[in-house]
XYZ file of C-alpha atoms in Angstrom:
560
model
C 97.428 76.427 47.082
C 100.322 78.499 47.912
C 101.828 78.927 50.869
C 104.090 81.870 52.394
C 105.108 79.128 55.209
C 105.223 75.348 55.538
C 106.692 73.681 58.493
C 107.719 70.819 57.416
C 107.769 67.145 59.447
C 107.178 68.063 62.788
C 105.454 66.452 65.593
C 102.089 68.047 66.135
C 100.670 68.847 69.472
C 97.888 71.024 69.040
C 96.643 72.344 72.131
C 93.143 70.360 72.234
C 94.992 67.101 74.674
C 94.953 65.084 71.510
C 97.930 62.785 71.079
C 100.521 64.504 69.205
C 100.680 63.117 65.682
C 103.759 63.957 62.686
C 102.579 66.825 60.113
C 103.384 69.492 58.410
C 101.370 72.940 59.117
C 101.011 75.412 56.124
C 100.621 79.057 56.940
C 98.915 81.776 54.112
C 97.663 85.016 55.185
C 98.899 85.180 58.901
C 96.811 81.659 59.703
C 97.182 78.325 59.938
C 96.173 76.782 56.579
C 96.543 72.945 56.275
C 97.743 70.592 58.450
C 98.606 67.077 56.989
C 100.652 66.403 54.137
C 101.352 69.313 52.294
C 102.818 69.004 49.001
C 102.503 72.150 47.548
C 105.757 74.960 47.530
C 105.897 78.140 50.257
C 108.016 80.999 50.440
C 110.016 79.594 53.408
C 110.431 76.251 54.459
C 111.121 75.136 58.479
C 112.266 71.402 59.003
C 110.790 70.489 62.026
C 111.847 66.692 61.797
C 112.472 65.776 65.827
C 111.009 68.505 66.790
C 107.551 69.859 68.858
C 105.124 71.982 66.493
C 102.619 73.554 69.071
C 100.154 76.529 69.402
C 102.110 79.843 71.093
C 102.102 79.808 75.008
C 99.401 82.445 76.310
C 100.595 84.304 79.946
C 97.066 84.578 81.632
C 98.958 87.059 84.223
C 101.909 90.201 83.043
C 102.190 93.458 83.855
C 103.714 94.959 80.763
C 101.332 97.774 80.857
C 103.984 100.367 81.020
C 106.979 98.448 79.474
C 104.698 97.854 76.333
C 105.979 101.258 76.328
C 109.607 101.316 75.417
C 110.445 97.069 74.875
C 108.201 96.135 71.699
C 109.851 92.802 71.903
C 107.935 92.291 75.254
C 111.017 90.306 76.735
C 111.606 88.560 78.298
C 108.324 86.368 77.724
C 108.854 86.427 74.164
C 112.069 84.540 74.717
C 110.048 81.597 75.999
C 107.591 80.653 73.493
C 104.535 82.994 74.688
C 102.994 84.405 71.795
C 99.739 86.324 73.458
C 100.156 87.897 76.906
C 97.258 89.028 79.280
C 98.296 92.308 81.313
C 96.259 94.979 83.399
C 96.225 92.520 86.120
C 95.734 92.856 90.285
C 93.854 96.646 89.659
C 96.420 98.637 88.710
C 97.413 99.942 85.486
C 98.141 103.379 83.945
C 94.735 104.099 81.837
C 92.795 105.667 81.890
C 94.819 108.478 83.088
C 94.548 112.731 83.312
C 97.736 113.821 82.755
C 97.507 115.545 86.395
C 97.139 111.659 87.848
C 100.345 110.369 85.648
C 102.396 110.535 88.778
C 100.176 108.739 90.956
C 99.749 105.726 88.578
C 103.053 105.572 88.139
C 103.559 104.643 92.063
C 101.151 102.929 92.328
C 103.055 99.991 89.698
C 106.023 101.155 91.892
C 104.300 99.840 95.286
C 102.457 97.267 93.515
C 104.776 95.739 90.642
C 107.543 97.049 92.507
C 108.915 98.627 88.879
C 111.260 101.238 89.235
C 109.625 105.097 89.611
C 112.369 106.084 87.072
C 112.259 103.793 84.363
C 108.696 104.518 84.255
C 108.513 108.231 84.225
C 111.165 107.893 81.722
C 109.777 105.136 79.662
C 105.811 105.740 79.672
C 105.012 107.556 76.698
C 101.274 109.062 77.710
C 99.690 108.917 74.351
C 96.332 108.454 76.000
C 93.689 109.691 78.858
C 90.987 107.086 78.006
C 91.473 103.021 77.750
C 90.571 102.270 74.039
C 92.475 105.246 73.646
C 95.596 103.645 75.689
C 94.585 100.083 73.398
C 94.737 102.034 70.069
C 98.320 103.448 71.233
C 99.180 99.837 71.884
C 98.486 99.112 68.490
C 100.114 101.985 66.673
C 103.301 100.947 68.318
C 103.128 97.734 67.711
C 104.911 94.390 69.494
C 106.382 90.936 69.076
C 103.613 89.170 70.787
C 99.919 89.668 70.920
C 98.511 92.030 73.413
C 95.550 91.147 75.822
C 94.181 93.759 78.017
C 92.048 93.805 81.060
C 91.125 96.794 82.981
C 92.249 97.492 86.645
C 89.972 99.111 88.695
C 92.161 101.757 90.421
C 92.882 104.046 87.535
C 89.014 104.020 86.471
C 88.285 105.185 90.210
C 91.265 107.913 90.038
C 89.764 108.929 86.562
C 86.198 109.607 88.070
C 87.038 110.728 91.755
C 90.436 112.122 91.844
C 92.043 111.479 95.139
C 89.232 110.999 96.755
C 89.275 107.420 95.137
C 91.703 106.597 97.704
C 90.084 107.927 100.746
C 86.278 106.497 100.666
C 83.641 104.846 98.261
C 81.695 106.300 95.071
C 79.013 108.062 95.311
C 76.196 106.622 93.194
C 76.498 109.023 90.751
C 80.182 108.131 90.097
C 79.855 104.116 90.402
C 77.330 104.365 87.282
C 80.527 106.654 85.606
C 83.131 104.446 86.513
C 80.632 101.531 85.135
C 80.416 103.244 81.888
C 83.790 103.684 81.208
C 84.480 99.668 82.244
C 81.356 98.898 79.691
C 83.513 100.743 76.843
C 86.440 99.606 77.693
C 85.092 96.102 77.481
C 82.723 97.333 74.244
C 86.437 98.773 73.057
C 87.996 95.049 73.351
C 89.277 94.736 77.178
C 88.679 90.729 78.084
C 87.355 92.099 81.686
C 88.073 94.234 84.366
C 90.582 93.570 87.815
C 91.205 94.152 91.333
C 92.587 93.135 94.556
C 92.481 92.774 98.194
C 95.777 91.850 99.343
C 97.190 94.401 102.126
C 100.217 94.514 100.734
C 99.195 96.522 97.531
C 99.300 100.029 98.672
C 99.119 102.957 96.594
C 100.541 106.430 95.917
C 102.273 107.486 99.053
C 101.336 104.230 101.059
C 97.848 105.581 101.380
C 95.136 102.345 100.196
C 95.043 101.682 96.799
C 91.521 103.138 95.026
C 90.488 99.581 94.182
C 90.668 98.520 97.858
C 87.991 101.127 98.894
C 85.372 100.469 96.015
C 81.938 99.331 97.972
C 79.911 96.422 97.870
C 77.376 98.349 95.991
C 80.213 99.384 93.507
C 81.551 96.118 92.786
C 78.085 94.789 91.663
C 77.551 97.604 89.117
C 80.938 96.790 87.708
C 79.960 93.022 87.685
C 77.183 93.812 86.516
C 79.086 95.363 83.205
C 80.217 92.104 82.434
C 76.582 90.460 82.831
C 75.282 92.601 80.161
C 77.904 92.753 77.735
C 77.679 88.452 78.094
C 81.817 88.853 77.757
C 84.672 89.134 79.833
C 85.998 88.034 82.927
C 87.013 89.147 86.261
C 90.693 88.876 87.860
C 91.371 89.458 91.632
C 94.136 89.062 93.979
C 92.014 87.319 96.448
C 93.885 85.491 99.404
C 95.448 88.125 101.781
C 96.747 85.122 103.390
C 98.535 82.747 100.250
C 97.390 79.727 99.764
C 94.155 80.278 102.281
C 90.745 81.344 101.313
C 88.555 82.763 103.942
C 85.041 82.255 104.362
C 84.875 86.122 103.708
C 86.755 85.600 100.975
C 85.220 82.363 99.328
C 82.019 84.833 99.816
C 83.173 87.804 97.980
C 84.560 85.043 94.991
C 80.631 83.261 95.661
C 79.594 87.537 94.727
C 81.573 88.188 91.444
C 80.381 85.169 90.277
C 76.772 85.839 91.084
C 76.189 88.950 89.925
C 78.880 89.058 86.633
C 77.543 85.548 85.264
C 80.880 85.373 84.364
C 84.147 83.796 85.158
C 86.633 84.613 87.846
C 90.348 83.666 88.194
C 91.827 84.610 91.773
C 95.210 84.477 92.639
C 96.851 82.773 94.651
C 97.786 79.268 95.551
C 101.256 78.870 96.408
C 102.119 75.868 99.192
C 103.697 77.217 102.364
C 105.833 75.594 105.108
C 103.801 76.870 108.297
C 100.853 75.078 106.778
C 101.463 72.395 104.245
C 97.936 71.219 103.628
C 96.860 74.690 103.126
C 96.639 74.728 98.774
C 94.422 71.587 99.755
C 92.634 72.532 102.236
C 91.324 75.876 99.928
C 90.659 73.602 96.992
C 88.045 71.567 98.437
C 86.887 74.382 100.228
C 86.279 76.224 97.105
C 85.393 73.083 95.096
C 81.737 74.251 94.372
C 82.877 77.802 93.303
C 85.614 76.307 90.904
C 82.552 74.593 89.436
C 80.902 77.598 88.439
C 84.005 79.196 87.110
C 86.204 80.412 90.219
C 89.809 79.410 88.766
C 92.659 79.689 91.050
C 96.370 80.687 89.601
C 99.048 78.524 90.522
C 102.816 78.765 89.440
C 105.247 76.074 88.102
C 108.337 77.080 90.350
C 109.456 77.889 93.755
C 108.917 81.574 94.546
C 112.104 83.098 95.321
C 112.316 86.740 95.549
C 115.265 89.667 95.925
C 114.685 91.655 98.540
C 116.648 95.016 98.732
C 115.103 97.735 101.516
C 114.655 100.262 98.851
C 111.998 98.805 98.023
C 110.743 97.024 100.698
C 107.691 95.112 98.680
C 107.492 91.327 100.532
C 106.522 93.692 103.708
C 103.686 96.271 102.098
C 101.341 94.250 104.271
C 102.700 95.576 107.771
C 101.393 98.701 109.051
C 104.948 99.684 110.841
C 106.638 99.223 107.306
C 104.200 101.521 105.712
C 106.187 105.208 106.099
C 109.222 103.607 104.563
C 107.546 103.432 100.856
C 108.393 105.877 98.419
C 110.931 107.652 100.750
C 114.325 109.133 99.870
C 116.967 106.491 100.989
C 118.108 108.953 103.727
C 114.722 108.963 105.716
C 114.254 105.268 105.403
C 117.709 104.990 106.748
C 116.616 106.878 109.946
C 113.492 104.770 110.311
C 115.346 101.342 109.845
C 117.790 102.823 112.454
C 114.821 103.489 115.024
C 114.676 100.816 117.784
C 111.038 102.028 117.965
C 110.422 100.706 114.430
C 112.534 97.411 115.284
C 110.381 96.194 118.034
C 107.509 96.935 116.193
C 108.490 94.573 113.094
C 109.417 91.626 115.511
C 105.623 92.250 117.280
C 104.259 92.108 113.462
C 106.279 88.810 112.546
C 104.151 87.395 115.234
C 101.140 87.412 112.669
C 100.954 85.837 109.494
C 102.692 87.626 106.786
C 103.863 87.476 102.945
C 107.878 86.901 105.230
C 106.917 84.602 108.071
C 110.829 85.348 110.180
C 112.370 82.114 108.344
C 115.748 83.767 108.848
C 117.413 80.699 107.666
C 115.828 81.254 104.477
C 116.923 84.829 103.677
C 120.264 85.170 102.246
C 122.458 87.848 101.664
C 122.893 87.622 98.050
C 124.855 90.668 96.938
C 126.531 93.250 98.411
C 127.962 96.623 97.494
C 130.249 97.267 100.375
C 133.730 95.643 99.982
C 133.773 94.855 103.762
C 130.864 92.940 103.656
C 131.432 90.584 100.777
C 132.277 87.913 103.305
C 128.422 87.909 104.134
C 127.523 86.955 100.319
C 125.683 83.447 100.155
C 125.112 83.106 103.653
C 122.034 83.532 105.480
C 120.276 86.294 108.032
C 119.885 83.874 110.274
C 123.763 82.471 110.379
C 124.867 85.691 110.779
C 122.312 86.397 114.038
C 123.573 83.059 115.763
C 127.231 84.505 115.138
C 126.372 87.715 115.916
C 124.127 86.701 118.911
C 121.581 89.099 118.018
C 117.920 89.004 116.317
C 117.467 88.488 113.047
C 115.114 91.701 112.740
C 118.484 93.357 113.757
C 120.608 91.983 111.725
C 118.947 92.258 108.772
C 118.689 96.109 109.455
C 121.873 96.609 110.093
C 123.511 94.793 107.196
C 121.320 97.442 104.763
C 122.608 100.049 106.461
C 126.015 99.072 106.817
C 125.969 98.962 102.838
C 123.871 101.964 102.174
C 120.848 100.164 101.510
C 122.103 98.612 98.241
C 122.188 94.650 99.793
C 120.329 92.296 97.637
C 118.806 89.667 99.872
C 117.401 86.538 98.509
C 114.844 84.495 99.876
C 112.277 81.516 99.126
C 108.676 82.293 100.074
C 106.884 80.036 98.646
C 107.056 76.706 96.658
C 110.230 76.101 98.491
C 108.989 72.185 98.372
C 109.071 71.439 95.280
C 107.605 67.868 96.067
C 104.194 69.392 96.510
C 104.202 71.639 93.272
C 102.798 68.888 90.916
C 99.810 67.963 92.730
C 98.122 71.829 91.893
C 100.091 71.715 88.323
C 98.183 68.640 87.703
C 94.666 69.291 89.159
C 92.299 70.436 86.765
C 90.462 72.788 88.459
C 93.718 75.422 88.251
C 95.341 77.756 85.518
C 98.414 77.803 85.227
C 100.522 81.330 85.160
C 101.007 83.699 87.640
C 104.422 84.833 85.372
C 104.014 88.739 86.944
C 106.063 88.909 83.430
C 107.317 92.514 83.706
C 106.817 93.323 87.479
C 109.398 92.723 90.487
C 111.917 93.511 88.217
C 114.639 93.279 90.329
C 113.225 90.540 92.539
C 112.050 87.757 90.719
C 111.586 87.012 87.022
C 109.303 84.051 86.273
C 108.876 85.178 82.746
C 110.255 81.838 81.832
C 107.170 79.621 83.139
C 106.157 77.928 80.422
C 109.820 76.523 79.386
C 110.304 75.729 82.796
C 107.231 73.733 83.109
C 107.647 71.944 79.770
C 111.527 70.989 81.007
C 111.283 70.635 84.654
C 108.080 69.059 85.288
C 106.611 67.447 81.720
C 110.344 65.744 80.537
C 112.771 65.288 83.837
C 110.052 64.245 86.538
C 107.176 63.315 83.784
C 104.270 64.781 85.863
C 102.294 65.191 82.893
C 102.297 63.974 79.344
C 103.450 66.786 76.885
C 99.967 66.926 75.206
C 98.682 67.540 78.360
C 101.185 70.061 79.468
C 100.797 72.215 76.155
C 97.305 72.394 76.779
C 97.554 74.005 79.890
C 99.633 76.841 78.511
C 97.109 77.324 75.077
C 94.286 76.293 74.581
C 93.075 76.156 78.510
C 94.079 80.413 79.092
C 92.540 81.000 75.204
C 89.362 79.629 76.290
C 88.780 81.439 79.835
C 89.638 84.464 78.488
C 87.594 84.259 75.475
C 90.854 84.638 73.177
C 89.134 82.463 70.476
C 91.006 82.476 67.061
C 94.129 81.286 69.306
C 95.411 78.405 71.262
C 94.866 75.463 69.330
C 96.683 74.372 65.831
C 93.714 74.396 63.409
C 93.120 75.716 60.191
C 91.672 78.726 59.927
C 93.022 79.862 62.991
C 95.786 82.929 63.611
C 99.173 81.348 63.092
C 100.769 81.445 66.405
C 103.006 78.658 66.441
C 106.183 77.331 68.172
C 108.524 75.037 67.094
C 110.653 73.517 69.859
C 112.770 70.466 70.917
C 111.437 68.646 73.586
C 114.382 66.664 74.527
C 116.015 70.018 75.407
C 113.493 73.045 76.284
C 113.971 75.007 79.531
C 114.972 78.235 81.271
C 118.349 79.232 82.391
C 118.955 77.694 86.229
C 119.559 81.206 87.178
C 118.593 84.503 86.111
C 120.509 87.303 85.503
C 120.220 90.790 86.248
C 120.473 93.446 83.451
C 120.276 97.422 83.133
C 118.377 98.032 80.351
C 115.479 99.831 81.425
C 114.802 103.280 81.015
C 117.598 105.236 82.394
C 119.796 102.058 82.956
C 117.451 100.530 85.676
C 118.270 96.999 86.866
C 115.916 93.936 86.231
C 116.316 90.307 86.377
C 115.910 88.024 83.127
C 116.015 84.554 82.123
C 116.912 82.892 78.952
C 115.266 79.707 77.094
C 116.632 76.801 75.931
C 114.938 74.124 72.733
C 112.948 77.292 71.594
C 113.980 76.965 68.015
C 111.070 79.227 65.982
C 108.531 81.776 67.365
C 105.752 82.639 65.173
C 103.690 85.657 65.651
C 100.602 85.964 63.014
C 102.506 83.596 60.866
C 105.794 85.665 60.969
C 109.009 84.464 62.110
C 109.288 86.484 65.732
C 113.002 84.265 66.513
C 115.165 81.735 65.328
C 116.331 80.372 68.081
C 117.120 82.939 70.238
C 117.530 85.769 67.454
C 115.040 88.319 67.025
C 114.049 89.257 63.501
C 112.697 92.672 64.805
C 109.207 91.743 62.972
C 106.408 93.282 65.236
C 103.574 91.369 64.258
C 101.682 91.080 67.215
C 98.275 92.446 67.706
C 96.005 94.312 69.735
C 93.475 91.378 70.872
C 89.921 92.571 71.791
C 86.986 90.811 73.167
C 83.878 89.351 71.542
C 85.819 89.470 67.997
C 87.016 86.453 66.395
């Protein structure tokens, strides 16, 4: 036969934990079509001698709901090899949507996702109310990658009750209308629905975000959605303490399990200083839940976070914090200047919290103010020993002595690397937790998947690079029910990347940009050894140039 693509000569890991074997893959029609040795001519030819042919990397967790938007090339995940992403996680999301509610969605991903109020009520382009109507948009825009949706609960609740959905729980009448509209969005091709529970996502106005305040009786009509259908999963942002799962907790996971018949992943575990055992401790605790589908999200990398007191997201789950969200900068300059609200965020830091008062660990990282730039690279709590004052206090007063523009730095979780590999490694995990377009100008983990394929499969050898690229395909294709995807196969969509393994990774640092709408700011980071990204069986990069192809697709449930 004839063939539009052949890669020619490259080691074959195919996604299934097999040991990689040399090949060539031929590609006709957008799928894989032979894998062996091809003789026949194509249209193109790749030599992949030396290097890594593998399925495309699948992010279980994004939040490119809104920048799906205005960035069809879905950076900067598309940089690293990820060829399907999964977004409409934690419960929020911008469909379905009245256009009297646009403004409230749109702060909620700002006191969520911490994404920038302006970029997206300049970038969001509101070609929808319902959510196969929001999918079908998706589609006639089209993208770089493949699309996966799930829907969050909030908007549904806003769509049915108004504001109300953020003051009490559904009536009866409206949980079996909210129910209906998660049935067609899942009928429509959503791979589930989400929510969360973590106090620090707050909604518009710092009031509680819809999701929070569905009932009992609520969440087992939705689950029950999913038990009828017999597709799709459920997503939640479980552990309001990270890395710890409560016996209330283990019991609401024990629920969606129950009464959905379906399969759960629950965010988070992420290893902590104050208790070191405590990703451990949670595993065997929820050993028998894992069993019957209950997968925890871990991430590949230490979670290090920009703080700036704009935006003051690592502290969303402290009630004196609450009045500074979505606040002109000159009232949350008054409040940080209150010794009333200073004593009462040294009385919260005495309770566990997403920032635990490691003052060592927070550094000032940038600065705007000339007369400050001495401060730059050292840390809070340097500066309160020289200073001889608290570090609640000097923390304050640094953001106000540069007009609230400081960019502190600090490493929340992860920060022992040491313990990372023994949850990358465990089986009973997924690995992901990217946040790929969220915390834009905190964090930017986009780069997972290169990162765990340099870092932890060739420089420490944790894992054998079989095993590693199945944990990034074929193991997120399979919980999610994404099943034309994920492995190398014939027959199968042509998603493929060719890489070098003796040089793949992500830039040791990111770098902050201002290219979203309006010029906002958000942190990036670039790949290294990706060397061809295939989308559908078109070329999405060469190396690290884009072609401008958008051949990615809507993905839907229950279709092959």
């Amino acid at each position: 036969m004839s063939f539009d693509l052949v890669i020619k000569g490259g080691t074959v890991v195919d996604g299934t934990g097999v040991s990689a074997y040399t090949a060539d893959v031929g590609r006709a029609g957008g799928r894989i079509a032979e894998i062996g040795n091809i003789r026949e001519g194509a249209k193109r030819i790749i030599d992949a001698a030396g290097l890594t042919v593998s399925p495309g990397f699948i992010d279980p967790h994004t939040h490119y709901d809104a920048q799906i938007c205005w960035d069809p090339e879905i950076s900067c995940s598309s940089w690293h090899g990820i060829t399907t992403v999964v977004m409409g996680n934690c419960g929020v999301g911008i469909a379905p949507c009245r256009p009297a509610a646009r403004e409230i969605a749109a702060w909620d991903l700002v006191n969520v996702e911490a994404i920038p109020f302006d970029a997206l009520s300049r970038g969001i382009s509101w070609d929808w109310v319902s959510f196969p109507d929001y999918m079908e948009a998706a589609e006639r825009r089209g993208s770089a990658t493949n699309l996966g949706f799930l829907a969050p609960l909030t908007p549904f609740r806003h769509f049915v009750m108004g504001e109300e959905s953020m003051e009490r729980e559904a009536t009866p009448a409206q949980t079996a209308e909210i129910a209906a509209l998660l049935r067609g969005a899942v009928e429509a091709g959503a791979f589930g629905w989400t929510t969360t529970v973590l106090p620090q996502h707050i909604g518009y106005r710092a009031r509680p975000l819809a999701a929070q305040l569905a009932s009992r009786a609520e969440i087992r009509a939705y689950a029950n959605v999913l038990r009828a259908l017999r597709r799709g999963v459920i997503e939640i942002a479980l552990t309001r303490s990270p890395g710890v799962i409560s016996e209330e907790e283990c019991e609401l996971l024990d629920f969606l399990l129950s009464e959905s018949g379906a399969k759960v992943t629950w965010l988070a575990l992420l290893n902590r200083d104050d208790q070191p055992e405590a990703c451990q401790d949670t595993l065997r605790r929820a050993d028998p839940l894992i069993r019957r589908g209950g997968v925890p999200q871990v991430t590949c990398r230490p979670l290090t976070v920009q703080i700036d007191l704009k935006n003051p997201f690592i502290f969303a789950d402290t009630a004196c914090w609450k009045p500074v969200f979505n606040q002109p900068p000159a009232v949350q300059k008054q409040i940080y200047a209150s010794r009333q609200f200073r004593e009462a965020v040294r009385d919260e830091l005495m309770q566990p919290r997403l920032f635990t008062g490691r003052w060592e660990r927070l550094e000032v990282k940038e600065v705007a103010n000339p007369a400050l730039k001495p401060l730059e690279g050292r840390t809070v709590g340097e500066i309160a020993a020289e200073r001889r004052q608290h570090g609640v206090d000097v923390f304050l007063d640094v953001a106000l002595e540069d007009e609230l523009a400081t960019q502190f730095s600090c490493a929340l979780f992860n920060a022992d690397e040491a313990r990372i590999p023994e949850l990358l490694c465990d089986p009973r995990t997924m690995i992901g937790l990217s946040d790929g377009g969220a915390h834009v100008d905190m964090l930017c983990d986009a780069g997972y998947a290169t990162y765990f394929l340099g870092t932890w499969v060739r420089e420490r050898q944790v894992m054998t690079l079989e095993r590693a690229v199945q944990r990034l395909t074929s193991e997120p294709a399979e919980f999610f029910g994404i099943r034309n995807r994920g492995r190398l196969e014939p027959g199968l969509a042509a998603d493929v990347v060719v890489f070098d393994a003796a040089t793949i990774g992500s830039a040791s640092r990111s770098e902050m940009r201002h290219d979203l709408p309006g010029g906002g700011r958000r942190l990036v980071v670039r790949s290294r050894g990706i060397e061809y990204t295939i989308v559908n069986g078109e070329i999405v990069y060469e190396g690290t140039k884009y072609s401008g192809r958008l051949p990615g697709r809507v993905l839907r449930s229950g279709s092959a």
